[in-house]
Short mmCIF file of C-alpha atoms and ligand atoms in Angstrom, two decimals:
data_model
loop_
_atom_site.label_atom_id
_atom_site.label_comp_id
_atom_site.label_asym_id
_atom_site.label_seq_id
_atom_site.Cartn_x
_atom_site.Cartn_y
_atom_site.Cartn_z
CA UNK A 1 9.15 -9.69 -0.99
CA UNK A 2 7.26 -13.05 -1.59
CA UNK A 3 3.35 -12.16 -2.43
CA UNK A 4 2.52 -15.31 -3.81
CA UNK A 5 1.87 -17.55 -0.59
CA UNK A 6 0.06 -21.07 -1.83
CA UNK A 7 -0.11 -24.33 -0.40
CA UNK A 8 2.54 -26.40 -2.63
CA UNK A 9 0.00 -29.45 -2.46
CA UNK A 10 -3.23 -27.90 -3.18
CA UNK A 11 -2.54 -24.52 -4.41
CA UNK A 12 -4.94 -23.25 -2.09
CA UNK A 13 -4.19 -19.52 -1.02
CA UNK A 14 -3.15 -19.85 2.39
CA UNK A 15 -2.48 -15.96 3.20
CA UNK A 16 -5.18 -16.17 6.36
CA UNK A 17 -2.57 -18.26 8.54
CA UNK A 18 0.59 -16.26 7.61
CA UNK A 19 2.65 -13.75 9.43
CA UNK A 20 1.70 -11.03 7.44
CA UNK A 21 4.49 -8.23 6.77
CA UNK A 22 3.41 -4.68 7.01
CA UNK A 23 3.07 -3.34 3.64
CA UNK A 24 4.33 0.06 4.33
CA UNK A 25 7.49 0.82 6.79
CA UNK A 26 5.75 4.18 7.37
CA UNK A 27 2.24 4.70 7.22
CA UNK A 28 1.46 7.87 9.08
CA UNK A 29 -1.81 8.84 7.27
CA UNK A 30 -4.97 6.97 5.95
CA UNK A 31 -6.94 8.59 3.11
CA UNK A 32 -10.47 9.89 2.87
CA UNK A 33 -11.62 8.04 -0.02
CA UNK A 34 -14.67 9.46 -2.21
CA UNK A 35 -16.26 7.55 -4.72
CA UNK A 36 -18.23 8.10 -7.91
CA UNK A 37 -20.06 5.61 -9.71
CA UNK A 38 -20.52 5.94 -13.57
CA UNK A 39 -23.76 3.48 -14.35
CA UNK A 40 -23.18 3.92 -18.27
CA UNK A 41 -19.96 1.64 -17.58
CA UNK A 42 -20.30 0.44 -13.83
CA UNK A 43 -17.18 1.98 -13.18
CA UNK A 44 -16.34 3.83 -9.93
CA UNK A 45 -13.67 6.63 -9.81
CA UNK A 46 -12.06 7.58 -6.75
CA UNK A 47 -10.73 11.34 -5.08
CA UNK A 48 -8.38 10.12 -2.50
CA UNK A 49 -6.98 12.64 0.23
CA UNK A 50 -5.85 13.31 3.70
CA UNK A 51 -9.08 14.80 4.85
CA UNK A 52 -7.18 16.34 8.10
CA UNK A 53 -3.92 17.24 6.95
CA UNK A 54 -2.76 20.86 5.83
CA UNK A 55 -1.78 19.58 2.81
CA UNK A 56 -4.53 19.50 0.37
CA UNK A 57 -2.91 17.61 -2.49
CA UNK A 58 -5.18 14.51 -3.68
CA UNK A 59 -5.12 11.64 -6.63
CA UNK A 60 -8.20 10.72 -8.86
CA UNK A 61 -8.21 6.88 -9.77
CA UNK A 62 -9.73 5.84 -12.92
CA UNK A 63 -11.60 8.86 -14.35
CA UNK A 64 -14.59 8.43 -16.97
CA UNK A 65 -14.64 10.19 -20.30
CA UNK A 66 -18.61 9.88 -21.02
CA UNK A 67 -19.02 8.80 -24.83
CA UNK A 68 -21.59 8.20 -27.17
CA UNK A 69 -20.65 5.78 -29.66
CA UNK A 70 -23.58 6.19 -32.04
CA UNK A 71 -22.71 9.68 -32.80
CA UNK A 72 -19.01 9.56 -31.76
CA UNK A 73 -19.45 12.54 -29.11
CA UNK A 74 -17.98 12.75 -25.93
CA UNK A 75 -19.39 14.24 -22.77
CA UNK A 76 -17.63 15.40 -19.35
CA UNK A 77 -20.65 15.11 -16.67
CA UNK A 78 -18.52 12.23 -14.84
CA UNK A 79 -15.07 14.32 -14.81
CA UNK A 80 -17.17 17.55 -14.25
CA UNK A 81 -18.50 15.71 -10.62
CA UNK A 82 -14.66 15.01 -9.82
CA UNK A 83 -13.59 18.67 -10.82
CA UNK A 84 -16.66 20.21 -8.44
CA UNK A 85 -15.70 18.03 -5.65
CA UNK A 86 -11.73 18.99 -5.66
CA UNK A 87 -12.57 22.69 -6.24
CA UNK A 88 -15.22 22.63 -3.65
CA UNK A 89 -12.99 20.60 -1.27
CA UNK A 90 -10.30 23.04 -2.01
CA UNK A 91 -8.02 20.38 -2.81
CA UNK A 92 -5.26 20.58 -5.32
CA UNK A 93 -4.90 17.72 -7.70
CA UNK A 94 -1.71 15.88 -8.08
CA UNK A 95 -2.01 12.52 -9.48
CA UNK A 96 -4.42 11.22 -12.32
CA UNK A 97 -3.85 7.41 -11.59
CA UNK A 98 -4.84 4.55 -13.74
CA UNK A 99 -5.10 1.10 -12.88
CA UNK A 100 -5.09 -0.08 -16.34
CA UNK A 101 -5.69 0.49 -19.97
CA UNK A 102 -9.30 0.13 -19.65
CA UNK A 103 -11.42 -1.67 -22.35
CA UNK A 104 -14.93 -0.54 -21.29
CA UNK A 105 -14.86 3.36 -21.05
CA UNK A 106 -12.58 6.39 -22.20
CA UNK A 107 -10.42 7.83 -19.34
CA UNK A 108 -10.88 11.63 -18.70
CA UNK A 109 -6.85 11.95 -17.56
CA UNK A 110 -6.66 14.40 -20.60
CA UNK A 111 -9.72 16.53 -19.25
CA UNK A 112 -9.03 16.44 -15.67
CA UNK A 113 -5.41 17.47 -16.27
CA UNK A 114 -6.41 20.20 -18.57
CA UNK A 115 -8.90 21.74 -15.95
CA UNK A 116 -6.93 21.03 -12.85
CA UNK A 117 -3.58 20.00 -13.95
CA UNK A 118 -1.80 17.29 -11.93
CA UNK A 119 0.43 14.28 -13.23
CA UNK A 120 -0.65 10.98 -15.13
CA UNK A 121 0.57 7.70 -13.84
CA UNK A 122 0.28 4.16 -14.64
CA UNK A 123 2.39 0.90 -14.42
CA UNK A 124 5.45 0.98 -16.79
CA UNK A 125 3.89 -2.42 -17.76
CA UNK A 126 1.92 -0.44 -20.36
CA UNK A 127 4.90 -0.69 -22.75
CA UNK A 128 3.90 -4.22 -23.12
CA UNK A 129 0.28 -3.13 -23.91
CA UNK A 130 1.34 -0.71 -26.38
CA UNK A 131 3.34 -3.08 -28.65
CA UNK A 132 0.50 -5.56 -28.11
CA UNK A 133 -1.88 -3.00 -29.82
CA UNK A 134 0.34 -0.83 -32.17
CA UNK A 135 -0.10 -3.53 -34.91
CA UNK A 136 -3.70 -3.31 -34.70
CA UNK A 137 -4.15 0.09 -34.61
CA UNK A 138 -1.01 1.30 -36.25
CA UNK A 139 -1.31 4.15 -34.22
CA UNK A 140 2.32 4.94 -33.77
CA UNK A 141 1.85 8.43 -35.30
CA UNK A 142 0.02 9.64 -32.31
CA UNK A 143 0.58 7.21 -29.44
CA UNK A 144 4.36 7.00 -28.45
CA UNK A 145 5.29 3.45 -27.59
CA UNK A 146 7.65 4.87 -24.97
CA UNK A 147 4.57 5.68 -22.87
CA UNK A 148 5.70 9.38 -23.21
CA UNK A 149 2.17 10.35 -23.30
CA UNK A 150 1.94 9.67 -19.34
CA UNK A 151 3.82 12.04 -17.11
CA UNK A 152 4.97 8.91 -15.09
CA UNK A 153 5.51 5.46 -15.36
CA UNK A 154 5.53 3.33 -12.17
CA UNK A 155 8.35 0.82 -11.84
CA UNK A 156 6.80 -2.13 -9.44
CA UNK A 157 6.59 -1.70 -5.86
CA UNK A 158 7.71 2.06 -6.34
CA UNK A 159 6.93 4.37 -3.37
CA UNK A 160 5.42 7.46 -4.00
CA UNK A 161 3.28 10.50 -2.26
CA UNK A 162 -0.15 11.93 -2.52
CA UNK A 163 0.55 15.23 -0.35
CA UNK A 164 0.83 13.70 3.35
CA UNK A 165 -0.23 10.18 2.09
CA UNK A 166 2.25 7.37 1.44
CA UNK A 167 1.49 5.12 -1.80
CA UNK A 168 3.00 1.97 -3.26
CA UNK A 169 2.29 0.19 -6.26
CA UNK A 170 1.84 -3.47 -7.06
CA UNK A 171 1.86 -5.32 -10.23
CA UNK A 172 -1.43 -6.92 -10.32
CA UNK A 173 -1.71 -8.61 -14.00
CA UNK A 174 -4.15 -11.38 -14.98
CA UNK A 175 -6.89 -9.03 -16.58
CA UNK A 176 -4.59 -7.21 -18.85
CA UNK A 177 -0.63 -7.48 -18.45
CA UNK A 178 -0.37 -4.08 -16.84
CA UNK A 179 -2.75 -4.27 -14.09
CA UNK A 180 -1.55 -2.18 -11.11
CA UNK A 181 -3.01 -1.80 -7.28
CA UNK A 182 -2.43 1.26 -5.73
CA UNK A 183 -1.78 0.77 -1.51
CA UNK A 184 -2.52 3.92 -0.12
CA UNK A 185 -2.28 3.91 3.82
CA UNK A 186 -4.96 1.40 4.88
CA UNK A 187 -6.30 0.92 1.41
CA UNK A 188 -5.80 -0.90 -1.89
CA UNK A 189 -7.15 0.17 -5.18
CA UNK A 190 -7.53 -2.95 -7.45
CA UNK A 191 -9.23 -1.55 -10.69
CA UNK A 192 -10.30 -4.86 -12.27
CA UNK A 193 -7.62 -7.21 -10.49
CA UNK A 194 -10.94 -8.50 -8.26
CA UNK A 195 -14.28 -7.17 -7.63
CA UNK A 196 -16.72 -7.46 -4.57
CA UNK A 197 -16.79 -11.03 -3.28
CA UNK A 198 -20.21 -11.69 -4.77
CA UNK A 199 -18.80 -10.78 -8.26
CA UNK A 200 -15.57 -12.40 -8.24
CA UNK A 201 -12.58 -11.11 -10.56
CA UNK A 202 -12.27 -9.39 -13.66
CA UNK A 203 -12.01 -11.30 -17.23
CA UNK A 204 -8.78 -12.53 -18.29
CA UNK A 205 -9.18 -12.84 -22.25
CA UNK A 206 -7.86 -9.57 -23.57
CA UNK A 207 -4.61 -9.44 -25.79
CA UNK A 208 -2.05 -10.30 -22.87
CA UNK A 209 -4.67 -11.52 -20.37
CA UNK A 210 -4.10 -14.40 -18.06
CA UNK A 211 -5.95 -16.35 -15.67
CA UNK A 212 -2.63 -17.94 -14.09
CA UNK A 213 -1.12 -13.99 -13.48
CA UNK A 214 -5.10 -13.58 -12.53
CA UNK A 215 -4.43 -16.07 -9.74
CA UNK A 216 -0.97 -14.99 -8.42
CA UNK A 217 -2.43 -11.32 -8.40
CA UNK A 218 -5.23 -12.28 -5.97
CA UNK A 219 -2.78 -13.70 -3.95
CA UNK A 220 -0.90 -10.62 -3.57
CA UNK A 221 -3.94 -8.77 -2.45
CA UNK A 222 -5.06 -11.70 -0.35
CA UNK A 223 -1.63 -11.14 1.27
CA UNK A 224 -2.21 -7.76 2.51
CA UNK A 225 -3.37 -7.17 6.05
CA UNK A 226 -7.38 -8.46 6.42
CA UNK A 227 -8.75 -5.02 7.49
CA UNK A 228 -7.15 -3.42 4.24
CA UNK A 229 -9.82 -1.38 2.64
CA UNK A 230 -10.21 -3.06 -1.03
CA UNK A 231 -11.96 -0.63 -3.80
CA UNK A 232 -12.80 -2.22 -6.69
CA UNK A 233 -12.59 -0.63 -10.55
CA UNK A 234 -16.31 -1.61 -11.30
CA UNK A 235 -19.34 -3.18 -9.62
CA UNK A 236 -22.01 -5.63 -11.48
CA UNK A 237 -24.38 -6.36 -8.59
CA UNK A 238 -26.51 -9.53 -8.97
CA UNK A 239 -29.86 -8.05 -10.40
CA UNK A 240 -32.08 -6.95 -7.86
CA UNK A 241 -29.76 -7.82 -5.16
CA UNK A 242 -28.01 -4.92 -3.88
CA UNK A 243 -27.03 -1.35 -5.16
CA UNK A 244 -23.82 -1.06 -6.63
CA UNK A 245 -20.97 -0.91 -3.96
CA UNK A 246 -17.15 0.34 -4.10
CA UNK A 247 -15.54 -1.19 -0.77
CA UNK A 248 -14.95 -4.57 0.95
CA UNK A 249 -12.07 -5.66 2.73
CA UNK A 250 -9.05 -8.11 2.33
CA UNK A 251 -10.47 -10.42 5.23
CA UNK A 252 -14.03 -10.53 3.47
CA UNK A 253 -12.08 -11.33 0.17
CA UNK A 254 -10.35 -14.36 1.88
CA UNK A 255 -13.80 -15.48 3.40
CA UNK A 256 -16.27 -15.05 0.57
CA UNK A 257 -15.00 -14.12 -3.13
CA UNK A 258 -16.82 -16.18 -5.09
CA UNK A 259 -13.91 -17.12 -7.56
CA UNK A 260 -10.88 -16.80 -5.16
CA UNK A 261 -11.71 -17.09 -1.35
CA UNK A 262 -9.27 -19.29 0.59
CA UNK A 263 -10.58 -22.64 -0.68
CA UNK A 264 -10.44 -22.36 -4.38
CA UNK A 265 -7.34 -23.67 -5.93
CA UNK A 266 -5.00 -22.37 -8.86
CA UNK A 267 -6.25 -25.29 -10.87
CA UNK A 268 -9.89 -24.59 -10.03
CA UNK A 269 -9.85 -20.75 -10.60
CA UNK A 270 -7.78 -20.78 -14.01
CA UNK A 271 -10.18 -23.64 -15.24
CA UNK A 272 -13.17 -21.71 -14.20
CA UNK A 273 -12.25 -18.53 -15.43
CA UNK A 274 -11.00 -19.72 -18.98
CA UNK A 275 -14.30 -21.84 -19.41
CA UNK A 276 -16.12 -18.51 -18.39
CA UNK A 277 -14.45 -16.18 -20.34
CA UNK A 278 -14.65 -18.35 -23.92
CA UNK A 279 -16.90 -16.51 -26.29
CA UNK A 280 -17.23 -13.51 -24.30
CA UNK A 281 -18.42 -10.52 -25.83
CA UNK A 282 -16.06 -7.80 -27.00
CA UNK A 283 -16.95 -4.78 -24.52
CA UNK A 284 -18.83 -2.45 -26.82
CA UNK A 285 -16.38 0.50 -26.13
CA UNK A 286 -13.33 -1.76 -26.48
CA UNK A 287 -11.94 -0.10 -29.81
CA UNK A 288 -12.44 3.39 -28.73
CA UNK A 289 -11.33 2.98 -25.13
CA UNK A 290 -7.92 1.34 -25.80
CA UNK A 291 -7.14 3.68 -28.43
CA UNK A 292 -8.09 6.98 -26.37
CA UNK A 293 -6.50 5.47 -22.72
CA UNK A 294 -3.29 4.26 -24.85
CA UNK A 295 -2.58 8.12 -25.42
CA UNK A 296 -3.68 8.74 -21.81
CA UNK A 297 -6.89 10.54 -22.87
CA UNK A 298 -5.92 12.37 -25.78
CA UNK A 299 -8.70 12.19 -28.44
CA UNK A 300 -6.10 12.54 -31.07
CA UNK A 301 -2.86 14.95 -31.83
CA UNK A 302 -2.60 18.24 -31.21
CA UNK A 303 -3.84 20.44 -33.92
CA UNK A 304 -5.76 17.84 -35.96
CA UNK A 305 -9.09 16.50 -36.27
CA UNK A 306 -9.28 13.53 -34.03
CA UNK A 307 -10.57 10.29 -35.40
CA UNK A 308 -10.94 6.77 -34.18
CA UNK A 309 -10.06 3.93 -36.05
CA UNK A 310 -12.00 0.75 -36.47
CA UNK A 311 -9.80 -1.89 -37.44
CA UNK A 312 -11.69 -4.86 -39.48
CA UNK A 313 -11.31 -8.64 -38.15
CA UNK A 314 -8.64 -8.16 -36.00
CA UNK A 315 -10.47 -8.97 -32.87
CA UNK A 316 -12.30 -11.98 -32.23
FE1 FE2 B 401 -10.42 -3.27 -17.26
#
């Protein structure tokens, strides 16, 4: 399937003028989405399920394990909100999904799995991310390079189910090489591939990141039907303008996304992205986040005291 629909001459995304293909051949149900915001990391976590369906299975996308770097102490209040919702609504956690290996927060995947069960899932492209970070962390003893720490590695375009809901994944690299978006009924969960229209798109300066890939991924997402509900992984609202929000639509993004609306060329996008990313600060939780998230949220090896490593003079 050819997702990248750009004008050959101008490089502009022309998805709005396309005869769009349906994204699912069979789409019996649309999900109920319940969102939870973590103010400390500006992260949105989601519980996704079919409210009217007898099947009570659900997914959680992009959970947060709270972490205080100064003391090295973890907390679970963000995950506990999710757990309380799942339990009080009589849901059964089937999937614990990640859109990518986050660099700004620890995933709560291992804690959620311990409390509620369910399978962890992430894109197979995480194998590239594991390869990138292994020489930095020397973490081969507790971070399998074949991704076995996750219960399932999704192939591109893989179709799966969450109870009665049909879901499909699409590879949306750029922010990192393994970024994945989840299409579930009439919704898409994009992680950091795109943010709300007035915020733009995810930075592309992490190892393996690419502004060119990011543009192509945005084109894929903007090529979805225009009324598709798009849920983002973070929100950084302009100071004093509005509260944090989590949802927009593909149509709104095509019209108004400040970085990649329909009038922006590939070259202009890439040039601005690369300029803006130059010299950006490393997120203050990057080193702990990457280590823990590459282990699917495990803090260390079973039976051993958990430690984090701080590699010196490796990142610029
Ligand atoms: Fe991210």
